[in-house]
Amino acid sequence: MKALLLAGGKGSRLQPLTNRLPKPMVPIMGKPLLERTIANLKKSKIKEIVLSTCYQSNYIKEYFADGSQFDIKINYISEDIPLGTGGAIKNAEKYFDDTFIVLNSDILTDINIDQLIKYHKSKSALATIVVTNVKNPSQYGVIEYDQEDYITSFKEKPQPHEITSNYINAGVYVFEPQIFKEIPANRVVSIEKETYPMLLRKGYKVAAYKNDAYWLDIGTPEKYIAAHKDIMTGLCKIFNDSIEESYSFIGNLMLKGKNIRIHPEAKIIGPVYIGDNVSIEANAFVGPNVVIGDGSYIGMESRIIGSILWDSVQVNRGVKLINTVVVSNCRIGGNKEIFNTVYTQDSNRMIAV
Ligand code: GDD
Ligand code: MG
């Protein structure tokens, strides 16, 4: 079976994390989110994927190439102007002549795709939409369904008074290829605003798949930090059964392995993830809920709590980082104390707490 990944969005709400890279490429524990999604797809019957890209598509292509390095076949469709989610799906028609999967590529989930496909087949539906329960549904596609779990209503980003359910579109779908007949070609189409309500009006069977998988959209820096915490505390199980990665665990310290140097007088409180070639100096205090990317340096007497450091970050003596994301290659010195911030070379942004 094949999957289509929608990876053409701009990622403006994640800025400045997405100033220099497309949203699906933000690192999650040292690897692009898209790579994490592909690894999850590979656990099921998916052998080939189509990446539908638009903004900064070269960045994605250069990283994944034809997929052989990731043991999966990858095809690309690149839009010059964004076609919307439905337009991007229609544009990929030639690749799909059987039941297929579609995923938004800004979500982190450990959903079992084989079980989803099995469910879809059992419902004899044109489409199955994975749903998840959230506290505040207003920023999502809100879904109502009947007693047999067939969808009766789909409202994309409804006004507060229109919210009638806490179940939302998780951005993971199973489609029968007949869906292509219902999406117009050569124009912008939103699958959420246009196609789903139309399918329901026409009386097509669209099933809702409820499940208890972990799900989070990495739409904002706050959620980006939350996702890491959820992985490190085991709530999100993307590392389970992973064949490609081997980590060593010392209690709840997760060590990627090569050439890690931790001074005996440094204090590390897990959960903490430490990448390759990291040095942590004496009397540094690191953790809990900290990710330190490859090649980073943590100076003496620094203090790092609840923060995500990308690769090759240099934290000099006495610096304090709390609930902060630091992008690759930044150097922080001068006894700075940085709280609740996305820290980049170009601009910083406060994080809501
Ligand atoms: N190729 C392509 N072209 N991809 C696109 C385009 C486009 O024009 N527009 C958006 N995408 C991709 C984005 O990269 C993202 O992976 C996915 O489609 C969804 O777009 P977002 O812009 O992230 O939408 P959203 O987060 O506001 O809402 C969507 O996701 C929610 C779950 O996170 C909707 O599907 C909601 O219904 C859903 O609840
Ligand atoms: Mg999104």
Short mmCIF file of C-alpha atoms and ligand atoms in Angstrom, two decimals:
data_model
loop_
_atom_site.label_atom_id
_atom_site.label_comp_id
_atom_site.label_asym_id
_atom_site.label_seq_id
_atom_site.Cartn_x
_atom_site.Cartn_y
_atom_site.Cartn_z
CA MET A 1 0.00 0.00 0.00
CA LYS A 2 1.07 3.59 -0.65
CA ALA A 3 0.78 6.80 1.36
CA LEU A 4 0.59 10.47 0.40
CA LEU A 5 2.15 13.00 2.75
CA LEU A 6 0.91 16.58 2.53
CA ALA A 7 3.98 18.65 3.21
CA GLY A 8 3.37 21.92 1.41
CA GLY A 9 2.20 24.18 4.24
CA LYS A 10 4.09 27.29 5.27
CA GLY A 11 4.38 26.68 9.01
CA SER A 12 3.98 30.34 9.93
CA ARG A 13 2.69 29.62 13.42
CA LEU A 14 5.94 27.79 14.25
CA GLN A 15 8.16 30.71 13.35
CA PRO A 16 10.98 31.42 13.98
CA LEU A 17 11.66 27.66 14.13
CA THR A 18 10.60 27.48 10.48
CA ASN A 19 12.60 30.52 9.32
CA ARG A 20 15.24 28.33 7.71
CA LEU A 21 13.52 24.99 7.25
CA PRO A 22 10.08 23.73 6.23
CA LYS A 23 7.74 22.69 9.02
CA PRO A 24 7.83 18.92 8.35
CA MET A 25 11.62 19.06 8.77
CA VAL A 26 11.74 20.42 12.33
CA PRO A 27 13.74 17.93 14.37
CA ILE A 28 11.99 15.68 16.86
CA MET A 29 14.63 14.16 19.11
CA GLY A 30 17.27 14.84 16.50
CA LYS A 31 15.44 13.62 13.37
CA PRO A 32 12.99 15.45 11.10
CA LEU A 33 9.34 15.04 12.02
CA LEU A 34 8.73 13.69 8.51
CA GLU A 35 11.32 10.96 9.08
CA ARG A 36 9.54 9.99 12.29
CA THR A 37 6.27 9.76 10.36
CA ILE A 38 7.86 7.68 7.62
CA ALA A 39 9.33 5.32 10.26
CA ASN A 40 5.84 4.83 11.68
CA LEU A 41 4.41 4.12 8.20
CA LYS A 42 7.15 1.56 7.60
CA LYS A 43 5.95 -0.44 10.60
CA SER A 44 2.87 -1.23 8.52
CA LYS A 45 2.34 -2.37 4.93
CA ILE A 46 3.46 0.93 3.39
CA LYS A 47 6.31 0.42 0.91
CA GLU A 48 6.03 3.57 -1.18
CA ILE A 49 5.17 7.18 -0.43
CA VAL A 50 4.44 10.34 -2.36
CA LEU A 51 5.60 13.61 -0.84
CA SER A 52 3.52 16.59 -1.92
CA THR A 53 5.63 19.66 -1.29
CA CYS A 54 5.54 23.37 -2.00
CA TYR A 55 7.44 25.74 0.29
CA GLN A 56 11.17 24.95 0.49
CA SER A 57 10.62 21.69 -1.35
CA ASN A 58 14.32 21.36 -2.23
CA TYR A 59 15.22 21.07 1.44
CA ILE A 60 12.94 18.03 1.76
CA LYS A 61 14.13 16.47 -1.51
CA GLU A 62 17.78 16.85 -0.64
CA TYR A 63 17.29 15.12 2.67
CA PHE A 64 15.18 12.14 1.57
CA ALA A 65 16.22 11.79 -2.11
CA ASP A 66 14.67 8.63 -3.60
CA GLY A 67 14.18 7.14 -0.14
CA SER A 68 16.62 4.26 -0.62
CA GLN A 69 18.58 5.37 2.44
CA PHE A 70 15.37 5.12 4.44
CA ASP A 71 14.38 1.81 2.89
CA ILE A 72 11.22 3.15 1.27
CA LYS A 73 10.43 4.39 -2.26
CA ILE A 74 9.75 8.12 -2.36
CA ASN A 75 8.12 10.05 -5.23
CA TYR A 76 7.77 13.83 -5.23
CA ILE A 77 5.18 16.24 -6.48
CA SER A 78 6.13 19.85 -6.11
CA GLU A 79 3.60 22.67 -6.45
CA ASP A 80 4.69 26.07 -7.71
CA ILE A 81 1.70 27.63 -6.06
CA PRO A 82 -0.09 25.94 -3.17
CA LEU A 83 -3.12 23.94 -4.33
CA GLY A 84 -4.61 23.44 -0.87
CA THR A 85 -4.98 20.04 0.77
CA GLY A 86 -7.60 18.76 -1.69
CA GLY A 87 -5.78 20.17 -4.71
CA ALA A 88 -2.58 18.46 -3.57
CA ILE A 89 -4.41 15.13 -3.24
CA LYS A 90 -5.97 15.49 -6.72
CA ASN A 91 -2.56 16.36 -8.12
CA ALA A 92 -1.23 12.99 -6.90
CA GLU A 93 -3.95 10.96 -8.65
CA LYS A 94 -1.63 9.15 -11.06
CA TYR A 95 0.18 7.44 -8.18
CA PHE A 96 -2.87 5.81 -6.62
CA ASP A 97 -5.13 3.12 -8.06
CA ASP A 98 -5.92 1.25 -4.85
CA THR A 99 -6.81 2.04 -1.21
CA PHE A 100 -4.28 4.59 0.09
CA ILE A 101 -3.31 6.59 3.16
CA VAL A 102 -3.02 10.39 3.38
CA LEU A 103 -1.33 12.23 6.24
CA ASN A 104 -0.79 15.83 7.22
CA SER A 105 2.91 16.08 7.87
CA ASP A 106 2.87 18.41 10.86
CA ILE A 107 1.49 15.89 13.30
CA LEU A 108 3.22 13.53 15.67
CA THR A 109 1.41 10.25 16.21
CA ASP A 110 2.23 6.66 17.00
CA ILE A 111 -1.00 5.39 15.41
CA ASN A 112 -1.03 1.79 14.20
CA ILE A 113 -1.65 2.11 10.45
CA ASP A 114 -2.41 -1.60 9.90
CA GLN A 115 -5.27 -1.44 12.40
CA LEU A 116 -6.54 1.73 10.74
CA ILE A 117 -6.61 0.05 7.31
CA LYS A 118 -8.39 -2.99 8.74
CA TYR A 119 -11.01 -0.73 10.30
CA HIS A 120 -11.48 1.20 7.04
CA LYS A 121 -12.12 -2.02 5.10
CA SER A 122 -14.61 -3.20 7.72
CA LYS A 123 -16.64 0.01 7.28
CA SER A 124 -16.87 -0.21 3.44
CA ALA A 125 -16.40 3.55 3.35
CA LEU A 126 -15.12 5.82 0.59
CA ALA A 127 -12.99 7.52 3.22
CA THR A 128 -12.02 6.97 6.82
CA ILE A 129 -10.90 9.95 8.90
CA VAL A 130 -8.89 9.36 12.06
CA VAL A 131 -10.40 11.41 14.86
CA THR A 132 -8.92 12.44 18.15
CA ASN A 133 -10.32 14.14 21.21
CA VAL A 134 -9.03 17.61 22.16
CA LYS A 135 -10.02 20.14 24.80
CA ASN A 136 -10.20 23.11 22.44
CA PRO A 137 -11.42 22.04 18.99
CA SER A 138 -11.76 25.52 17.43
CA GLN A 139 -8.47 25.34 15.47
CA TYR A 140 -9.32 22.00 13.90
CA GLY A 141 -11.84 20.20 11.72
CA VAL A 142 -14.67 19.32 14.11
CA ILE A 143 -16.44 16.02 13.50
CA GLU A 144 -19.78 14.55 14.49
CA TYR A 145 -20.64 10.92 13.89
CA ASP A 146 -23.54 8.52 14.35
CA GLN A 147 -23.86 5.41 16.52
CA GLU A 148 -22.06 3.31 13.94
CA ASP A 149 -19.19 5.81 13.72
CA TYR A 150 -20.09 7.15 10.27
CA ILE A 151 -19.45 10.88 10.06
CA THR A 152 -22.52 13.11 9.92
CA SER A 153 -20.88 16.54 10.03
CA PHE A 154 -17.45 18.07 9.31
CA LYS A 155 -16.80 21.74 10.16
CA GLU A 156 -13.35 23.18 9.58
CA LYS A 157 -12.31 25.69 12.26
CA PRO A 158 -15.81 26.47 13.45
CA GLN A 159 -16.86 29.57 15.40
CA PRO A 160 -17.09 28.89 19.15
CA HIS A 161 -20.91 28.69 19.05
CA GLU A 162 -20.74 26.09 16.25
CA ILE A 163 -18.64 23.62 18.25
CA THR A 164 -20.76 20.59 18.96
CA SER A 165 -18.11 17.91 19.53
CA ASN A 166 -14.64 17.47 20.96
CA TYR A 167 -13.68 15.01 18.26
CA ILE A 168 -11.50 16.53 15.58
CA ASN A 169 -9.88 15.55 12.32
CA ALA A 170 -6.43 14.17 13.16
CA GLY A 171 -5.20 14.73 9.59
CA VAL A 172 -4.81 11.00 8.84
CA TYR A 173 -7.09 9.46 6.22
CA VAL A 174 -7.69 6.24 4.30
CA PHE A 175 -9.22 6.78 0.86
CA GLU A 176 -10.56 4.61 -1.91
CA PRO A 177 -9.30 5.86 -5.29
CA GLN A 178 -12.90 6.79 -6.26
CA ILE A 179 -12.37 9.92 -4.16
CA PHE A 180 -10.43 11.49 -7.05
CA LYS A 181 -13.67 11.77 -9.03
CA GLU A 182 -15.01 14.09 -6.34
CA ILE A 183 -12.10 16.56 -6.32
CA PRO A 184 -11.90 19.13 -9.13
CA ALA A 185 -8.57 19.44 -10.97
CA ASN A 186 -6.38 22.49 -11.64
CA ARG A 187 -7.57 24.72 -8.85
CA VAL A 188 -7.16 25.28 -5.14
CA VAL A 189 -9.31 22.86 -3.12
CA SER A 190 -9.52 22.40 0.63
CA ILE A 191 -10.35 18.78 1.42
CA GLU A 192 -11.61 19.95 4.81
CA LYS A 193 -13.73 22.96 3.82
CA GLU A 194 -14.99 21.74 0.48
CA THR A 195 -14.63 18.01 -0.18
CA TYR A 196 -15.66 16.44 3.14
CA PRO A 197 -18.88 18.46 3.57
CA MET A 198 -19.72 17.72 -0.09
CA LEU A 199 -19.14 13.96 0.33
CA LEU A 200 -21.49 13.97 3.32
CA ARG A 201 -24.14 15.94 1.39
CA LYS A 202 -23.93 13.40 -1.42
CA GLY A 203 -24.46 10.55 1.06
CA TYR A 204 -21.07 8.86 0.77
CA LYS A 205 -20.00 6.70 3.68
CA VAL A 206 -17.19 8.44 5.57
CA ALA A 207 -16.10 6.59 8.70
CA ALA A 208 -14.55 8.01 11.86
CA TYR A 209 -11.71 6.02 13.40
CA LYS A 210 -11.51 6.55 17.14
CA ASN A 211 -8.38 5.21 18.78
CA ASP A 212 -6.16 5.80 21.75
CA ALA A 213 -2.91 6.52 19.90
CA TYR A 214 -0.83 9.52 20.87
CA TRP A 215 -1.56 12.55 18.69
CA LEU A 216 -0.31 16.12 18.69
CA ASP A 217 -0.07 18.72 15.94
CA ILE A 218 3.24 20.48 16.13
CA GLY A 219 1.65 23.80 15.22
CA THR A 220 3.26 26.12 17.77
CA PRO A 221 6.51 26.28 19.78
CA GLU A 222 4.56 25.42 22.94
CA LYS A 223 3.36 22.19 21.35
CA TYR A 224 6.81 21.53 19.94
CA ILE A 225 8.22 21.49 23.47
CA ALA A 226 5.26 19.46 24.77
CA ALA A 227 5.84 16.78 22.10
CA HIS A 228 9.40 16.21 23.31
CA LYS A 229 8.28 15.92 26.88
CA ASP A 230 5.63 13.39 25.86
CA ILE A 231 8.20 11.28 24.00
CA MET A 232 10.65 11.37 26.88
CA THR A 233 8.03 10.46 29.47
CA GLY A 234 6.80 7.59 27.28
CA LEU A 235 3.34 9.01 26.50
CA CYS A 236 4.19 9.08 22.80
CA LYS A 237 5.64 5.75 21.76
CA ILE A 238 7.44 6.59 18.53
CA PHE A 239 10.55 4.80 19.70
CA ASN A 240 8.88 1.48 20.36
CA ASP A 241 9.89 -1.30 17.98
CA SER A 242 12.13 1.12 16.12
CA ILE A 243 14.59 -0.97 14.19
CA GLU A 244 16.71 1.85 12.89
CA GLU A 245 17.67 3.44 16.14
CA SER A 246 19.44 2.05 19.09
CA TYR A 247 19.74 4.11 22.20
CA SER A 248 21.21 3.19 25.49
CA PHE A 249 19.18 3.97 28.54
CA ILE A 250 20.59 4.70 31.97
CA GLY A 251 17.47 5.10 34.07
CA ASN A 252 15.55 7.67 32.10
CA LEU A 253 18.60 9.11 30.39
CA MET A 254 18.48 8.38 26.70
CA LEU A 255 21.88 8.36 25.09
CA LYS A 256 22.32 8.23 21.36
CA GLY A 257 25.75 6.90 21.87
CA LYS A 258 28.85 8.09 20.14
CA ASN A 259 31.40 10.19 21.94
CA ILE A 260 29.36 11.66 24.77
CA ARG A 261 31.48 13.33 27.46
CA ILE A 262 29.76 14.09 30.76
CA HIS A 263 31.94 15.51 33.53
CA PRO A 264 31.58 13.49 36.75
CA GLU A 265 30.58 16.65 38.57
CA ALA A 266 27.80 17.53 36.15
CA LYS A 267 24.30 16.78 37.42
CA ILE A 268 21.84 15.19 35.00
CA ILE A 269 18.23 14.58 35.96
CA GLY A 270 16.20 12.53 33.46
CA PRO A 271 14.34 12.36 31.32
CA VAL A 272 17.12 13.78 29.18
CA TYR A 273 18.09 12.90 25.61
CA ILE A 274 21.73 13.36 24.62
CA GLY A 275 22.90 13.19 20.99
CA ASP A 276 26.31 12.23 19.60
CA ASN A 277 29.49 14.22 20.31
CA VAL A 278 28.00 16.17 23.22
CA SER A 279 30.14 17.55 26.05
CA ILE A 280 28.73 18.53 29.42
CA GLU A 281 31.12 20.32 31.75
CA ALA A 282 31.55 20.33 35.54
CA ASN A 283 28.71 21.59 37.72
CA ALA A 284 26.37 21.94 34.80
CA PHE A 285 22.81 21.07 35.80
CA VAL A 286 20.79 19.45 33.01
CA GLY A 287 17.17 18.22 33.15
CA PRO A 288 14.51 17.18 33.51
CA ASN A 289 12.89 17.15 30.03
CA VAL A 290 15.91 18.30 28.09
CA VAL A 291 17.03 17.37 24.57
CA ILE A 292 20.63 18.09 23.59
CA GLY A 293 21.32 17.74 19.86
CA ASP A 294 24.46 16.32 18.22
CA GLY A 295 27.70 18.20 18.65
CA SER A 296 26.42 20.54 21.38
CA TYR A 297 28.50 21.88 24.24
CA ILE A 298 27.14 22.60 27.72
CA GLY A 299 29.51 24.79 29.70
CA MET A 300 30.38 24.81 33.42
CA GLU A 301 27.75 25.90 35.91
CA SER A 302 25.08 26.25 33.27
CA ARG A 303 21.53 25.18 34.02
CA ILE A 304 19.20 23.69 31.41
CA ILE A 305 15.64 22.70 32.25
CA GLY A 306 12.68 21.74 30.00
CA SER A 307 14.53 22.88 26.87
CA ILE A 308 15.27 21.58 23.38
CA LEU A 309 18.69 22.29 21.87
CA TRP A 310 19.14 21.46 18.20
CA ASP A 311 22.56 20.46 16.81
CA SER A 312 25.90 22.21 17.46
CA VAL A 313 24.57 24.58 20.09
CA GLN A 314 27.17 26.11 22.39
CA VAL A 315 26.01 27.05 25.87
CA ASN A 316 28.78 28.85 27.68
CA ARG A 317 29.56 29.04 31.38
CA GLY A 318 26.79 30.13 33.73
CA VAL A 319 24.01 30.36 31.15
CA LYS A 320 20.46 29.46 32.23
CA LEU A 321 17.98 28.03 29.73
CA ILE A 322 14.48 27.26 30.91
CA ASN A 323 11.55 26.11 28.73
CA THR A 324 13.44 27.29 25.66
CA VAL A 325 14.18 26.01 22.15
CA VAL A 326 17.58 26.86 20.66
CA VAL A 327 18.07 26.21 16.94
CA SER A 328 21.26 24.76 15.43
CA ASN A 329 24.62 26.56 15.55
CA CYS A 330 23.65 29.18 18.14
CA ARG A 331 26.20 30.24 20.68
CA ILE A 332 24.92 31.59 24.00
CA GLY A 333 27.26 33.27 26.44
CA GLY A 334 27.55 36.13 28.89
CA ASN A 335 25.74 34.47 31.81
CA LYS A 336 22.46 34.95 29.93
CA GLU A 337 19.25 33.74 31.52
CA ILE A 338 16.71 32.76 28.88
CA PHE A 339 13.19 31.68 29.81
CA ASN A 340 10.24 30.61 27.63
CA THR A 341 11.85 31.58 24.35
CA VAL A 342 12.52 30.30 20.85
CA TYR A 343 16.12 31.37 20.34
CA THR A 344 17.54 31.62 16.79
CA GLN A 345 20.33 33.44 14.99
CA ASP A 346 17.89 35.91 13.46
CA SER A 347 15.12 36.53 15.95
CA ASN A 348 13.71 35.39 19.27
CA ARG A 349 10.14 34.79 20.27
CA MET A 350 8.54 34.40 23.65
CA ILE A 351 6.62 31.20 24.33
CA ALA A 352 3.27 31.31 26.10
CA VAL A 353 3.28 29.54 29.47
N1 GDD B 1 1.09 20.13 -0.92
C1 GDD B 1 0.38 20.95 -0.17
N2 GDD B 1 -0.20 22.04 -0.76
N3 GDD B 1 0.27 20.71 1.14
C2 GDD B 1 -0.45 21.57 1.90
C3 GDD B 1 -1.07 22.71 1.36
C4 GDD B 1 -0.92 22.95 -0.06
O1 GDD B 1 -1.41 23.93 -0.61
N4 GDD B 1 -1.71 23.37 2.34
C5 GDD B 1 -1.50 22.66 3.47
N5 GDD B 1 -0.73 21.57 3.21
C6 GDD B 1 -0.28 20.55 4.15
C7 GDD B 1 0.47 21.12 5.36
O2 GDD B 1 1.87 21.04 5.15
C8 GDD B 1 0.02 20.21 6.48
O3 GDD B 1 0.85 19.07 6.59
C9 GDD B 1 -1.36 19.75 6.06
O4 GDD B 1 -1.45 19.96 4.67
C10 GDD B 1 -2.48 20.50 6.77
O5 GDD B 1 -2.32 21.91 6.59
P1 GDD B 1 -2.23 22.92 7.82
O6 GDD B 1 -2.03 24.27 7.25
O7 GDD B 1 -1.28 22.43 8.83
O8 GDD B 1 -3.73 22.84 8.35
P2 GDD B 1 -4.25 23.05 9.84
O9 GDD B 1 -3.29 22.57 10.83
O10 GDD B 1 -4.74 24.44 9.97
O11 GDD B 1 -5.54 22.08 9.85
C11 GDD B 1 -5.46 20.75 9.37
O12 GDD B 1 -4.92 19.87 10.35
C12 GDD B 1 -5.71 19.69 11.54
C13 GDD B 1 -5.00 18.68 12.41
O13 GDD B 1 -3.75 19.14 12.75
C14 GDD B 1 -6.87 20.29 8.96
O14 GDD B 1 -6.74 19.07 8.28
C15 GDD B 1 -7.78 20.16 10.18
O15 GDD B 1 -9.06 19.66 9.80
C16 GDD B 1 -7.15 19.21 11.20
O16 GDD B 1 -7.97 19.13 12.37
MG MG B 2 -1.41 21.93 10.83
#
